[in-house]
Amino acid sequence: LLIQGPQAASSVGSVEIALTIDDGPHPEHTPRVLDLLASAGMKATFFVVGDSCRRYPDVVRRIAAEGHELGNHTWFHGEPTRTSTATFLKEIQQTRQLLQDVTGCDCRLTRPPKGELTLGKTLGLWRQQQTIVLWNVDPKDYAMHDRDEMLGWCDSYQPHNGDIVLLHDNQPYSAFFLDRLAARFLKQTHFITVSHWLSRHAVMP
């Protein structure tokens, strides 16, 4: 299964958005993001990099303990065009095993770096029974330079039911996005994990 955003209007009464947060865990930015999510009662899916999980396992445990979801973002987040199919799939397996060891959970969600896949990598993920998760809303927080730039983007964003939003917690700006998002939309919007999104929005084969 591959998902990337809304496929059809949902029958639910309010807007549901899947928040996805890539490239962590980070020892400073991820805890701040978790604090904001907790204060707002929002849930998210963190697509983590295996090597960072190895360095900061306590942050990974906190993500899981607070009811968020973990996804696989490879071990090193290498440049897709320079990463062979064999290396990519090995990194997926290595990260999956580490997450199992650290949290006791078997991770079945994968987001390839930059969202780029070849046919061989895609087939390999499907053989491992992985769900490939892309996105349809990208603020490009990794390219932003200050808080005001992120707040301006957030103020122009109009959520649509089923959006999958891409953020990064190895950068400081996702926290500002979440804070403003909660202030603007919390009363009429549910912020959910990818698995919850799948149960509501995915068109199953």
mmCIF file of C-alpha atoms in Angstrom, residues 1-3 5 7-8 109 129-132 194-205:
data_model
loop_
_atom_site.group_PDB
_atom_site.id
_atom_site.type_symbol
_atom_site.label_atom_id
_atom_site.label_comp_id
_atom_site.label_asym_id
_atom_site.label_seq_id
_atom_site.Cartn_x
_atom_site.Cartn_y
_atom_site.Cartn_z
ATOM 1 C CA LEU A 1 0.000 0.000 0.000
ATOM 2 C CA LEU A 2 1.194 3.514 -0.858
ATOM 3 C CA ILE A 3 -0.515 6.624 0.520
ATOM 4 C CA GLY A 5 -2.883 12.343 0.858
ATOM 5 C CA GLN A 7 -8.152 10.386 -2.221
ATOM 6 C CA ALA A 8 -11.792 11.255 -1.694
ATOM 7 C CA LEU A 109 5.267 2.299 8.070
ATOM 8 C CA GLN A 129 4.819 -5.782 4.176
ATOM 9 C CA GLN A 130 5.622 -2.115 4.634
ATOM 10 C CA THR A 131 3.120 0.667 3.959
ATOM 11 C CA ILE A 132 4.791 3.499 2.041
ATOM 12 C CA VAL A 194 -1.017 7.654 9.977
ATOM 13 C CA SER A 195 -2.576 4.381 11.136
ATOM 14 C CA HIS A 196 -5.711 6.264 12.155
ATOM 15 C CA TRP A 197 -5.602 8.053 8.790
ATOM 16 C CA LEU A 198 -5.445 4.678 7.033
ATOM 17 C CA SER A 199 -8.489 3.445 8.900
ATOM 18 C CA ARG A 200 -10.446 6.532 7.817
ATOM 19 C CA HIS A 201 -9.179 7.572 4.407
ATOM 20 C CA ALA A 202 -7.280 4.816 2.620
ATOM 21 C CA VAL A 203 -8.895 3.186 -0.373
ATOM 22 C CA MET A 204 -8.007 -0.441 0.107
ATOM 23 C CA PRO A 205 -7.371 -2.683 -2.937
#
